[in-house]
């Protein structure tokens, strides 16, 4: 059985280490915050200018001056700080953020990422995604393994306009976990019931399997 | 403002209202930098006043373009904007219509690059190199340079004819303090305006702000407007159960 969105988020949360400063993208990556392992301290950065983002506020505690990069109302944790956009992106492009977990439209076997525009469709803009992928030390993508119409999202080369080149280190899909290696995609974990053959059929790049990618 | 004992007029950057604060400093075709992220920390009163000046063919550097009927969306409705320099414009259907019809030009600029372009422009730095956007559409027609084996692109600083920003607290010398994430682009935009106009919710006398807590020193601010009750619309109210 393929992993659910929450199982994907829980798997991504295993990538977090004590003391990490982390930026979570919009969508499934946001759910990672609900699965931070007990006993470790992770500080969430929101690129609109907030370090130490807490959960959504209670009904009576909504503050219009306190939102996240998805424009949702949020709260501050103890020890939080707020700052300007230039300072926020100094953290990002200066390599001070340990990990970014982002969504994707396409990922290539070289780690190229496309997640901001589809030619001919409504263009909303890249927001901070290009800065994040070029500046954050480690970039992990969470995405469904294939698009809604069944086409592959993991490819030899992206066909959509890029967000960054050679920026993704690891991909967590609903079917597996893959690393981007100099030799291309290497599967390191399979979701229960997913076969190697099934995975290859739904990936438009050649994939290798580590010994740990055991069919269950 | 408390009256003074002496007759000497009190030096102040405070103007009676947003409309008068824009007197003589707006013109067609000018370049503006406007603070705010989404609808958070936008200079509401100054945007309304700018609309009412009827000034046209504006180029506006601002992370977003407001929503239909609010924020910079107000200036789109009246067709006063020729070009936006923004990182994300997804929340505005009037924007989309004008963009698709070719009435409105858009320069998509990565969010961090936009902030740094304002910061650099305000600091007298005409350009800077960044890795952001290398290998993407953003890098097209830009100078590429290799530093220590890594490729960077040249981005230009922004020097705006006019910057509009929103602060929480200010003194009449233009020293500004922002609140929470309503800070966002405001301090960066404030530095890059040849003329900068700020609106603030609370105005105090010089000396009442702790110098260590001032975010934008008054040297960057030329005119100040008091807006005690901004609407502060929220795009996405998200809450949790107790």
Tab-separated table of C-alpha atoms in Angstrom:
chain	number	residue	atom	x	y	z
A	1	UNK	CA	0.000	0.000	0.000
A	2	UNK	CA	1.181	3.472	-0.861
A	3	UNK	CA	1.873	5.875	1.993
A	4	UNK	CA	-0.741	8.499	2.859
A	5	UNK	CA	0.127	12.199	3.028
A	6	UNK	CA	0.514	11.879	6.791
A	7	UNK	CA	2.732	8.819	6.487
A	8	UNK	CA	4.901	10.693	3.978
A	9	UNK	CA	5.135	13.616	6.398
A	10	UNK	CA	5.991	11.249	9.265
A	11	UNK	CA	8.716	9.675	7.146
A	12	UNK	CA	10.110	13.110	6.315
A	13	UNK	CA	10.108	13.989	10.025
A	14	UNK	CA	12.668	11.215	10.547
A	15	UNK	CA	15.104	13.449	8.640
A	16	UNK	CA	14.995	16.035	11.434
A	17	UNK	CA	17.859	16.220	13.908
A	18	UNK	CA	18.125	17.888	17.292
A	19	UNK	CA	18.924	21.583	16.930
A	20	UNK	CA	17.986	21.823	13.244
A	21	UNK	CA	16.662	25.035	11.718
A	22	UNK	CA	14.144	23.920	9.105
A	23	UNK	CA	12.010	25.553	6.423
A	24	UNK	CA	8.857	23.671	5.437
A	25	UNK	CA	7.146	24.388	2.120
A	26	UNK	CA	3.423	24.657	1.504
A	27	UNK	CA	1.272	21.510	1.230
A	28	UNK	CA	2.447	18.106	2.476
A	29	UNK	CA	5.719	19.592	3.837
A	30	UNK	CA	3.673	21.691	6.279
A	31	UNK	CA	2.347	18.449	7.803
A	32	UNK	CA	5.891	17.480	8.829
A	33	UNK	CA	5.536	19.876	11.774
A	34	UNK	CA	2.911	17.526	13.265
A	35	UNK	CA	5.366	14.612	13.334
A	36	UNK	CA	8.499	16.086	14.933
A	37	UNK	CA	9.929	13.230	17.037
A	38	UNK	CA	9.664	13.636	20.801
A	39	UNK	CA	12.828	14.721	22.553
A	40	UNK	CA	14.332	16.733	19.726
A	41	UNK	CA	14.208	20.478	19.273
A	42	UNK	CA	13.603	21.783	15.789
A	43	UNK	CA	13.150	25.478	15.007
A	44	UNK	CA	10.864	26.241	12.086
A	45	UNK	CA	11.742	29.152	9.822
A	46	UNK	CA	9.112	30.893	7.753
A	47	UNK	CA	10.699	32.954	5.012
A	48	UNK	CA	8.402	35.946	5.437
A	49	UNK	CA	10.478	36.721	8.521
A	50	UNK	CA	9.964	34.351	11.427
A	51	UNK	CA	12.158	31.897	13.280
A	52	UNK	CA	10.364	29.802	15.879
A	53	UNK	CA	6.982	29.283	14.263
A	54	UNK	CA	4.368	27.655	16.490
A	55	UNK	CA	1.037	25.975	15.709
A	56	UNK	CA	-2.080	27.723	14.431
A	57	UNK	CA	-3.588	30.061	17.058
A	58	UNK	CA	-6.656	29.317	19.144
A	59	UNK	CA	-9.820	30.999	17.896
A	60	UNK	CA	-9.464	34.032	20.161
A	61	UNK	CA	-5.741	34.488	19.548
A	62	UNK	CA	-5.578	35.247	15.828
A	63	UNK	CA	-3.090	38.057	15.134
A	64	UNK	CA	-3.172	39.588	11.627
A	65	UNK	CA	0.448	40.697	12.115
A	66	UNK	CA	1.597	37.112	12.567
A	67	UNK	CA	1.429	34.858	9.526
A	68	UNK	CA	3.571	32.231	7.837
A	69	UNK	CA	4.842	32.097	4.264
A	70	UNK	CA	1.585	30.417	3.240
A	71	UNK	CA	-0.222	33.523	4.593
A	72	UNK	CA	-1.860	31.419	7.322
A	73	UNK	CA	-2.202	32.828	10.831
A	74	UNK	CA	0.317	31.197	13.196
A	75	UNK	CA	1.836	31.631	16.657
A	76	UNK	CA	5.323	32.099	18.090
A	77	UNK	CA	7.125	29.552	20.230
A	78	UNK	CA	9.154	30.732	23.229
A	79	UNK	CA	12.445	32.128	21.985
A	80	UNK	CA	11.051	33.035	18.575
A	81	UNK	CA	12.374	35.997	16.613
A	82	UNK	CA	11.027	38.109	13.758
A	83	UNK	CA	13.070	39.984	11.179
A	84	UNK	CA	13.090	41.626	7.761
A	85	UNK	CA	12.830	39.791	4.453
A	86	UNK	CA	16.463	40.610	3.663
A	87	UNK	CA	17.591	39.085	6.965
A	88	UNK	CA	15.339	36.100	6.390
A	89	UNK	CA	16.918	35.382	3.042
A	90	UNK	CA	20.386	36.050	4.438
A	91	UNK	CA	19.682	33.017	6.625
A	92	UNK	CA	18.551	31.090	3.574
A	93	UNK	CA	21.117	32.068	0.983
A	94	UNK	CA	23.890	32.247	3.546
A	95	UNK	CA	23.540	28.524	4.193
A	96	UNK	CA	22.353	28.882	7.793
A	97	UNK	CA	19.207	26.774	7.390
A	98	UNK	CA	19.937	23.076	7.878
A	99	UNK	CA	17.076	21.606	5.888
A	100	UNK	CA	14.282	22.598	3.528
A	101	UNK	CA	11.413	20.230	2.807
A	102	UNK	CA	9.535	21.260	-0.327
A	103	UNK	CA	6.898	20.055	-2.762
A	104	UNK	CA	7.595	19.400	-6.433
A	105	UNK	CA	6.039	19.146	-9.848
A	106	UNK	CA	9.076	17.336	-11.279
A	107	UNK	CA	12.475	16.151	-10.052
A	108	UNK	CA	15.230	14.991	-12.390
A	109	UNK	CA	17.754	12.244	-11.722
A	110	UNK	CA	20.375	15.001	-11.351
A	111	UNK	CA	18.397	16.679	-8.594
A	112	UNK	CA	16.945	19.446	-10.759
A	113	UNK	CA	13.654	20.696	-9.334
A	114	UNK	CA	10.623	22.186	-11.103
A	115	UNK	CA	7.930	23.436	-8.777
A	116	UNK	CA	6.822	26.913	-9.793
A	117	UNK	CA	5.262	27.160	-13.236
A	118	UNK	CA	3.521	25.266	-16.011
A	119	UNK	CA	3.797	27.043	-19.379
A	120	UNK	CA	0.382	28.045	-20.686
A	121	UNK	CA	-1.202	27.831	-17.278
A	122	UNK	CA	-1.682	30.520	-14.676
A	123	UNK	CA	1.715	31.648	-13.398
A	124	UNK	CA	1.707	32.603	-9.742
A	125	UNK	CA	5.418	33.086	-9.212
A	126	UNK	CA	8.268	31.326	-7.493
A	127	UNK	CA	7.988	33.050	-4.125
A	128	UNK	CA	11.035	32.044	-2.097
A	129	UNK	CA	11.499	28.609	-3.668
A	130	UNK	CA	14.474	29.509	-5.866
A	131	UNK	CA	16.283	31.117	-2.934
A	132	UNK	CA	15.569	28.134	-0.698
A	133	UNK	CA	16.846	25.477	-3.088
A	134	UNK	CA	19.992	27.413	-3.927
A	135	UNK	CA	20.854	28.361	-0.376
A	136	UNK	CA	19.700	25.709	2.088
A	137	UNK	CA	22.254	23.026	2.921
A	138	UNK	CA	19.989	20.035	2.374
A	139	UNK	CA	16.825	19.940	0.256
A	140	UNK	CA	14.318	17.110	0.551
A	141	UNK	CA	11.285	16.886	-1.702
A	142	UNK	CA	7.972	15.339	-0.677
A	143	UNK	CA	5.659	14.576	-3.558
A	144	UNK	CA	3.234	12.031	-4.942
A	145	UNK	CA	5.258	9.640	-7.085
A	146	UNK	CA	3.204	10.474	-10.193
A	147	UNK	CA	1.040	13.437	-11.229
A	148	UNK	CA	-2.749	13.336	-11.021
A	149	UNK	CA	-2.988	12.129	-14.632
A	150	UNK	CA	-0.515	9.331	-13.962
A	151	UNK	CA	2.464	10.888	-15.724
A	152	UNK	CA	5.836	10.529	-14.058
A	153	UNK	CA	7.177	13.292	-11.840
A	154	UNK	CA	10.577	11.665	-11.428
A	155	UNK	CA	12.363	12.037	-14.736
A	156	UNK	CA	15.654	11.849	-16.569
A	157	UNK	CA	15.290	15.586	-17.214
A	158	UNK	CA	12.586	18.016	-16.136
A	159	UNK	CA	10.335	19.303	-18.911
A	160	UNK	CA	8.896	22.185	-16.866
A	161	UNK	CA	10.769	25.440	-16.129
A	162	UNK	CA	13.263	24.844	-13.342
A	163	UNK	CA	13.371	26.198	-9.817
A	164	UNK	CA	16.996	25.136	-9.441
A	165	UNK	CA	19.561	22.769	-10.912
A	166	UNK	CA	21.203	19.954	-8.926
A	167	UNK	CA	19.585	21.020	-5.694
A	168	UNK	CA	17.540	18.040	-4.424
A	169	UNK	CA	19.298	15.429	-2.311
A	170	UNK	CA	16.405	13.136	-1.354
A	171	UNK	CA	12.828	12.514	-2.517
A	172	UNK	CA	10.048	11.053	-0.378
A	173	UNK	CA	7.071	9.885	-2.437
A	174	UNK	CA	3.951	7.919	-1.550
A	175	UNK	CA	5.739	4.817	-2.896
A	176	UNK	CA	9.346	5.089	-1.766
A	177	UNK	CA	12.318	7.116	-0.585
A	178	UNK	CA	15.000	7.874	-3.194
A	179	UNK	CA	18.357	9.559	-3.034
A	180	UNK	CA	19.770	11.610	-5.876
A	181	UNK	CA	23.256	10.195	-6.412
A	182	UNK	CA	25.943	10.925	-9.021
A	183	UNK	CA	24.647	7.760	-10.746
A	184	UNK	CA	20.997	8.878	-10.655
A	185	UNK	CA	18.061	7.853	-8.485
A	186	UNK	CA	18.731	5.215	-5.849
A	187	UNK	CA	15.753	3.828	-3.924
A	188	UNK	CA	16.567	3.338	-0.265
A	189	UNK	CA	13.102	2.405	1.081
A	190	UNK	CA	9.897	0.985	-0.357
A	191	UNK	CA	6.406	1.526	1.031
A	192	UNK	CA	4.736	-1.706	2.108
A	193	UNK	CA	3.390	-3.665	-0.851
A	194	UNK	CA	5.243	-1.623	-3.477
A	195	UNK	CA	7.376	-3.714	-5.818
A	196	UNK	CA	10.568	-2.673	-7.556
A	197	UNK	CA	8.912	-3.424	-10.885
A	198	UNK	CA	5.936	-1.152	-10.075
A	199	UNK	CA	8.294	1.659	-9.121
A	200	UNK	CA	10.332	1.397	-12.305
A	201	UNK	CA	7.137	1.452	-14.384
A	202	UNK	CA	6.092	4.759	-12.794
A	203	UNK	CA	9.474	6.475	-13.000
A	204	UNK	CA	10.811	7.999	-16.241
A	205	UNK	CA	14.428	7.489	-15.291
A	206	UNK	CA	16.464	4.432	-14.551
A	207	UNK	CA	16.530	3.651	-10.859
A	208	UNK	CA	18.864	1.591	-8.770
A	209	UNK	CA	17.864	-0.093	-5.538
A	210	UNK	CA	19.959	-0.133	-2.430
A	211	UNK	CA	20.002	-3.343	-0.387
A	212	UNK	CA	17.737	-1.606	2.116
A	213	UNK	CA	14.928	-1.237	-0.465
A	214	UNK	CA	13.221	-4.494	0.461
A	215	UNK	CA	9.836	-5.484	-0.961
A	216	UNK	CA	7.428	-6.117	1.927
B	1	UNK	CA	1.840	66.076	20.299
B	2	UNK	CA	2.242	68.002	23.508
B	3	UNK	CA	2.546	71.785	23.073
B	4	UNK	CA	5.966	73.152	23.821
B	5	UNK	CA	6.741	75.943	26.224
B	6	UNK	CA	8.912	77.791	23.711
B	7	UNK	CA	7.543	79.245	20.464
B	8	UNK	CA	10.038	77.492	18.204
B	9	UNK	CA	8.148	75.233	15.789
B	10	UNK	CA	8.580	71.543	16.490
B	11	UNK	CA	10.478	69.695	13.788
B	12	UNK	CA	8.305	66.867	12.597
B	13	UNK	CA	7.978	64.505	9.638
B	14	UNK	CA	4.346	63.921	10.525
B	15	UNK	CA	1.811	64.977	7.892
B	16	UNK	CA	-1.873	65.522	8.594
B	17	UNK	CA	-3.012	62.551	6.503
B	18	UNK	CA	-1.963	60.147	3.764
B	19	UNK	CA	-3.332	62.321	0.976
B	20	UNK	CA	-1.311	65.383	1.952
B	21	UNK	CA	1.776	63.241	2.595
B	22	UNK	CA	1.858	62.318	-1.096
B	23	UNK	CA	1.590	65.946	-2.252
B	24	UNK	CA	4.236	66.827	-4.796
B	25	UNK	CA	6.082	63.518	-4.709
B	26	UNK	CA	4.088	61.347	-7.124
B	27	UNK	CA	4.255	61.422	-10.900
B	28	UNK	CA	3.247	59.209	-13.788
B	29	UNK	CA	5.700	56.464	-14.710
B	30	UNK	CA	7.507	56.424	-11.386
B	31	UNK	CA	9.081	53.385	-9.713
B	32	UNK	CA	7.758	52.476	-6.286
B	33	UNK	CA	8.877	50.030	-3.628
B	34	UNK	CA	6.021	48.957	-1.374
B	35	UNK	CA	6.374	46.931	1.830
B	36	UNK	CA	4.185	44.032	2.880
B	37	UNK	CA	3.903	40.285	2.515
B	38	UNK	CA	0.503	39.254	1.228
B	39	UNK	CA	-1.846	41.598	3.089
B	40	UNK	CA	0.355	41.550	6.204
B	41	UNK	CA	2.119	44.813	6.958
B	42	UNK	CA	0.902	46.727	3.912
B	43	UNK	CA	0.695	50.544	3.982
B	44	UNK	CA	-3.094	50.583	3.627
B	45	UNK	CA	-3.735	54.307	3.933
B	46	UNK	CA	-0.879	55.254	1.619
B	47	UNK	CA	-2.041	52.813	-1.074
B	48	UNK	CA	-5.544	54.293	-0.934
B	49	UNK	CA	-4.119	57.793	-1.107
B	50	UNK	CA	-1.875	56.825	-4.013
B	51	UNK	CA	-4.904	55.523	-5.869
B	52	UNK	CA	-6.727	58.786	-5.258
B	53	UNK	CA	-3.879	60.842	-6.732
B	54	UNK	CA	-4.769	59.264	-10.094
B	55	UNK	CA	-1.081	58.767	-10.903
B	56	UNK	CA	-0.570	56.272	-13.756
B	57	UNK	CA	1.904	53.953	-15.514
B	58	UNK	CA	3.474	52.937	-12.238
B	59	UNK	CA	6.133	50.272	-11.857
B	60	UNK	CA	5.798	48.709	-8.420
B	61	UNK	CA	8.343	46.492	-6.718
B	62	UNK	CA	6.428	44.591	-4.064
B	63	UNK	CA	6.490	40.932	-3.107
B	64	UNK	CA	2.786	40.507	-3.921
B	65	UNK	CA	0.107	42.433	-5.771
B	66	UNK	CA	-2.599	42.442	-3.119
B	67	UNK	CA	-5.959	40.777	-3.651
B	68	UNK	CA	-9.007	41.840	-5.641
B	69	UNK	CA	-10.237	45.047	-4.042
B	70	UNK	CA	-7.547	45.465	-1.394
B	71	UNK	CA	-3.912	46.414	-1.051
B	72	UNK	CA	-2.155	46.935	-4.382
B	73	UNK	CA	-5.146	45.218	-5.999
B	74	UNK	CA	-6.849	48.625	-5.679
B	75	UNK	CA	-4.341	50.158	-8.097
B	76	UNK	CA	-4.828	47.321	-10.564
B	77	UNK	CA	-8.582	47.898	-10.674
B	78	UNK	CA	-7.995	51.492	-11.705
B	79	UNK	CA	-5.280	50.483	-14.255
B	80	UNK	CA	-2.665	52.648	-12.603
B	81	UNK	CA	0.015	49.961	-12.713
B	82	UNK	CA	2.047	49.281	-15.853
B	83	UNK	CA	4.480	46.771	-14.380
B	84	UNK	CA	4.883	44.698	-11.218
B	85	UNK	CA	8.179	43.341	-9.883
B	86	UNK	CA	7.015	40.539	-7.588
B	87	UNK	CA	7.769	37.012	-6.443
B	88	UNK	CA	4.210	35.737	-6.086
B	89	UNK	CA	0.936	37.075	-7.446
B	90	UNK	CA	-1.376	34.102	-7.108
B	91	UNK	CA	-4.181	35.681	-5.102
B	92	UNK	CA	-5.501	38.230	-7.560
B	93	UNK	CA	-7.853	37.486	-10.472
B	94	UNK	CA	-7.815	41.066	-11.823
B	95	UNK	CA	-4.031	40.800	-11.921
B	96	UNK	CA	-4.284	37.566	-13.882
B	97	UNK	CA	-6.753	39.031	-16.374
B	98	UNK	CA	-4.615	42.118	-17.083
B	99	UNK	CA	-1.476	40.007	-17.300
B	100	UNK	CA	-2.987	37.528	-19.748
B	101	UNK	CA	-4.447	40.394	-21.832
B	102	UNK	CA	-1.017	41.997	-22.016
B	103	UNK	CA	-2.130	45.154	-20.202
B	104	UNK	CA	0.184	44.511	-17.295
B	105	UNK	CA	3.848	43.602	-17.417
B	106	UNK	CA	5.285	41.329	-14.730
B	107	UNK	CA	8.890	40.746	-13.769
B	108	UNK	CA	8.981	37.670	-11.574
B	109	UNK	CA	11.773	38.073	-9.079
B	110	UNK	CA	12.658	35.458	-6.432
B	111	UNK	CA	11.575	36.622	-2.995
B	112	UNK	CA	15.036	36.741	-1.452
B	113	UNK	CA	16.480	38.391	-4.534
B	114	UNK	CA	13.758	41.040	-4.364
B	115	UNK	CA	14.504	41.751	-0.699
B	116	UNK	CA	18.220	41.952	-1.408
B	117	UNK	CA	17.652	44.187	-4.444
B	118	UNK	CA	15.870	46.654	-2.170
B	119	UNK	CA	18.491	46.313	0.560
B	120	UNK	CA	21.316	46.800	-1.954
B	121	UNK	CA	19.601	49.718	-3.686
B	122	UNK	CA	19.157	51.430	-0.350
B	123	UNK	CA	22.783	50.822	0.574
B	124	UNK	CA	24.238	52.312	-2.594
B	125	UNK	CA	25.111	48.909	-4.036
B	126	UNK	CA	24.094	48.820	-7.713
B	127	UNK	CA	24.232	45.059	-8.074
B	128	UNK	CA	25.164	41.804	-6.392
B	129	UNK	CA	25.815	38.195	-7.335
B	130	UNK	CA	23.598	35.370	-6.142
B	131	UNK	CA	23.189	31.669	-6.790
B	132	UNK	CA	19.412	32.078	-6.676
B	133	UNK	CA	17.914	31.444	-10.107
B	134	UNK	CA	21.037	30.046	-11.800
B	135	UNK	CA	19.944	27.614	-14.506
B	136	UNK	CA	16.357	28.950	-14.538
B	137	UNK	CA	14.325	31.471	-16.547
B	138	UNK	CA	15.352	34.098	-13.992
B	139	UNK	CA	18.971	33.864	-15.161
B	140	UNK	CA	18.214	34.617	-18.813
B	141	UNK	CA	20.131	37.607	-20.183
B	142	UNK	CA	21.903	38.181	-16.870
B	143	UNK	CA	25.652	38.248	-16.375
B	144	UNK	CA	27.014	34.964	-15.014
B	145	UNK	CA	30.176	34.846	-12.964
B	146	UNK	CA	32.135	32.054	-11.377
B	147	UNK	CA	33.401	32.458	-7.824
B	148	UNK	CA	35.416	29.573	-6.364
B	149	UNK	CA	33.868	27.092	-8.761
B	150	UNK	CA	30.256	28.149	-8.199
B	151	UNK	CA	28.157	30.050	-10.756
B	152	UNK	CA	26.314	33.191	-9.710
B	153	UNK	CA	24.150	35.692	-11.573
B	154	UNK	CA	24.209	39.468	-11.329
B	155	UNK	CA	21.070	41.085	-9.925
B	156	UNK	CA	20.531	44.843	-9.818
B	157	UNK	CA	19.754	46.895	-6.748
B	158	UNK	CA	16.459	48.774	-6.753
B	159	UNK	CA	16.444	52.505	-6.145
B	160	UNK	CA	12.806	53.519	-6.034
B	161	UNK	CA	11.507	57.018	-6.697
B	162	UNK	CA	9.132	56.492	-3.801
B	163	UNK	CA	8.869	53.852	-1.070
B	164	UNK	CA	5.709	53.258	0.935
B	165	UNK	CA	6.001	51.323	4.181
B	166	UNK	CA	3.928	50.323	7.191
B	167	UNK	CA	5.276	50.457	10.741
B	168	UNK	CA	3.679	49.693	14.082
B	169	UNK	CA	5.218	52.479	16.103
B	170	UNK	CA	7.056	55.626	15.085
B	171	UNK	CA	8.277	58.873	16.550
B	172	UNK	CA	7.859	62.110	14.662
B	173	UNK	CA	11.503	61.983	13.534
B	174	UNK	CA	10.610	58.914	11.477
B	175	UNK	CA	12.218	56.243	13.637
B	176	UNK	CA	10.219	53.081	13.036
B	177	UNK	CA	9.408	49.860	14.874
B	178	UNK	CA	7.562	47.049	13.158
B	179	UNK	CA	5.478	44.333	14.761
B	180	UNK	CA	5.803	40.540	14.269
B	181	UNK	CA	5.814	39.380	10.653
B	182	UNK	CA	4.302	42.692	9.541
B	183	UNK	CA	7.964	43.736	9.314
B	184	UNK	CA	8.774	41.638	6.196
B	185	UNK	CA	9.851	43.864	3.264
B	186	UNK	CA	9.129	47.153	5.039
B	187	UNK	CA	12.617	47.868	6.437
B	188	UNK	CA	14.204	46.988	3.091
B	189	UNK	CA	11.743	49.056	1.065
B	190	UNK	CA	12.185	51.970	3.477
B	191	UNK	CA	15.893	52.204	2.685
B	192	UNK	CA	15.585	52.120	-1.093
B	193	UNK	CA	13.231	55.054	-1.645
B	194	UNK	CA	14.635	58.383	-2.806
B	195	UNK	CA	11.591	59.528	-0.872
B	196	UNK	CA	10.100	57.220	1.756
B	197	UNK	CA	6.698	57.688	3.321
B	198	UNK	CA	5.738	55.568	6.319
B	199	UNK	CA	2.406	55.054	8.030
B	200	UNK	CA	2.315	53.943	11.645
B	201	UNK	CA	-0.369	52.880	14.096
B	202	UNK	CA	1.183	54.651	17.047
B	203	UNK	CA	3.126	57.932	16.963
B	204	UNK	CA	5.169	59.038	19.945
B	205	UNK	CA	7.539	61.836	20.855
B	206	UNK	CA	11.305	61.539	20.257
B	207	UNK	CA	12.898	59.802	23.206
B	208	UNK	CA	9.951	57.543	23.861
B	209	UNK	CA	11.356	54.803	21.634
B	210	UNK	CA	14.333	52.921	23.048
B	211	UNK	CA	17.191	53.585	20.565
B	212	UNK	CA	18.188	49.928	20.792
B	213	UNK	CA	14.764	48.837	19.641
B	214	UNK	CA	14.402	51.008	16.554
B	215	UNK	CA	14.298	48.883	13.390
B	216	UNK	CA	14.443	51.671	10.801
B	217	UNK	CA	16.374	54.809	11.809
B	218	UNK	CA	14.521	57.975	10.888
B	219	UNK	CA	17.136	59.034	8.332
B	220	UNK	CA	15.445	56.684	5.855
B	221	UNK	CA	11.985	58.142	6.391
B	222	UNK	CA	10.968	61.499	4.930
B	223	UNK	CA	7.275	61.706	5.657
B	224	UNK	CA	5.107	60.050	8.240
B	225	UNK	CA	1.379	59.450	8.507
B	226	UNK	CA	-0.670	58.312	11.478
B	227	UNK	CA	-3.077	55.471	10.701
B	228	UNK	CA	-4.327	54.376	14.148
B	229	UNK	CA	-6.833	51.778	12.975
B	230	UNK	CA	-5.692	49.896	9.874
B	231	UNK	CA	-8.052	47.170	8.706
B	232	UNK	CA	-5.363	44.454	8.678
B	233	UNK	CA	-7.277	41.998	6.538
B	234	UNK	CA	-6.228	38.364	6.856
B	235	UNK	CA	-5.911	36.167	3.767
B	236	UNK	CA	-6.142	32.773	5.466
B	237	UNK	CA	-7.450	32.556	9.011
B	238	UNK	CA	-6.226	29.235	10.361
B	239	UNK	CA	-6.889	28.163	13.948
B	240	UNK	CA	-6.623	25.066	16.103
B	241	UNK	CA	-9.030	23.619	18.643
B	242	UNK	CA	-8.235	24.196	22.307
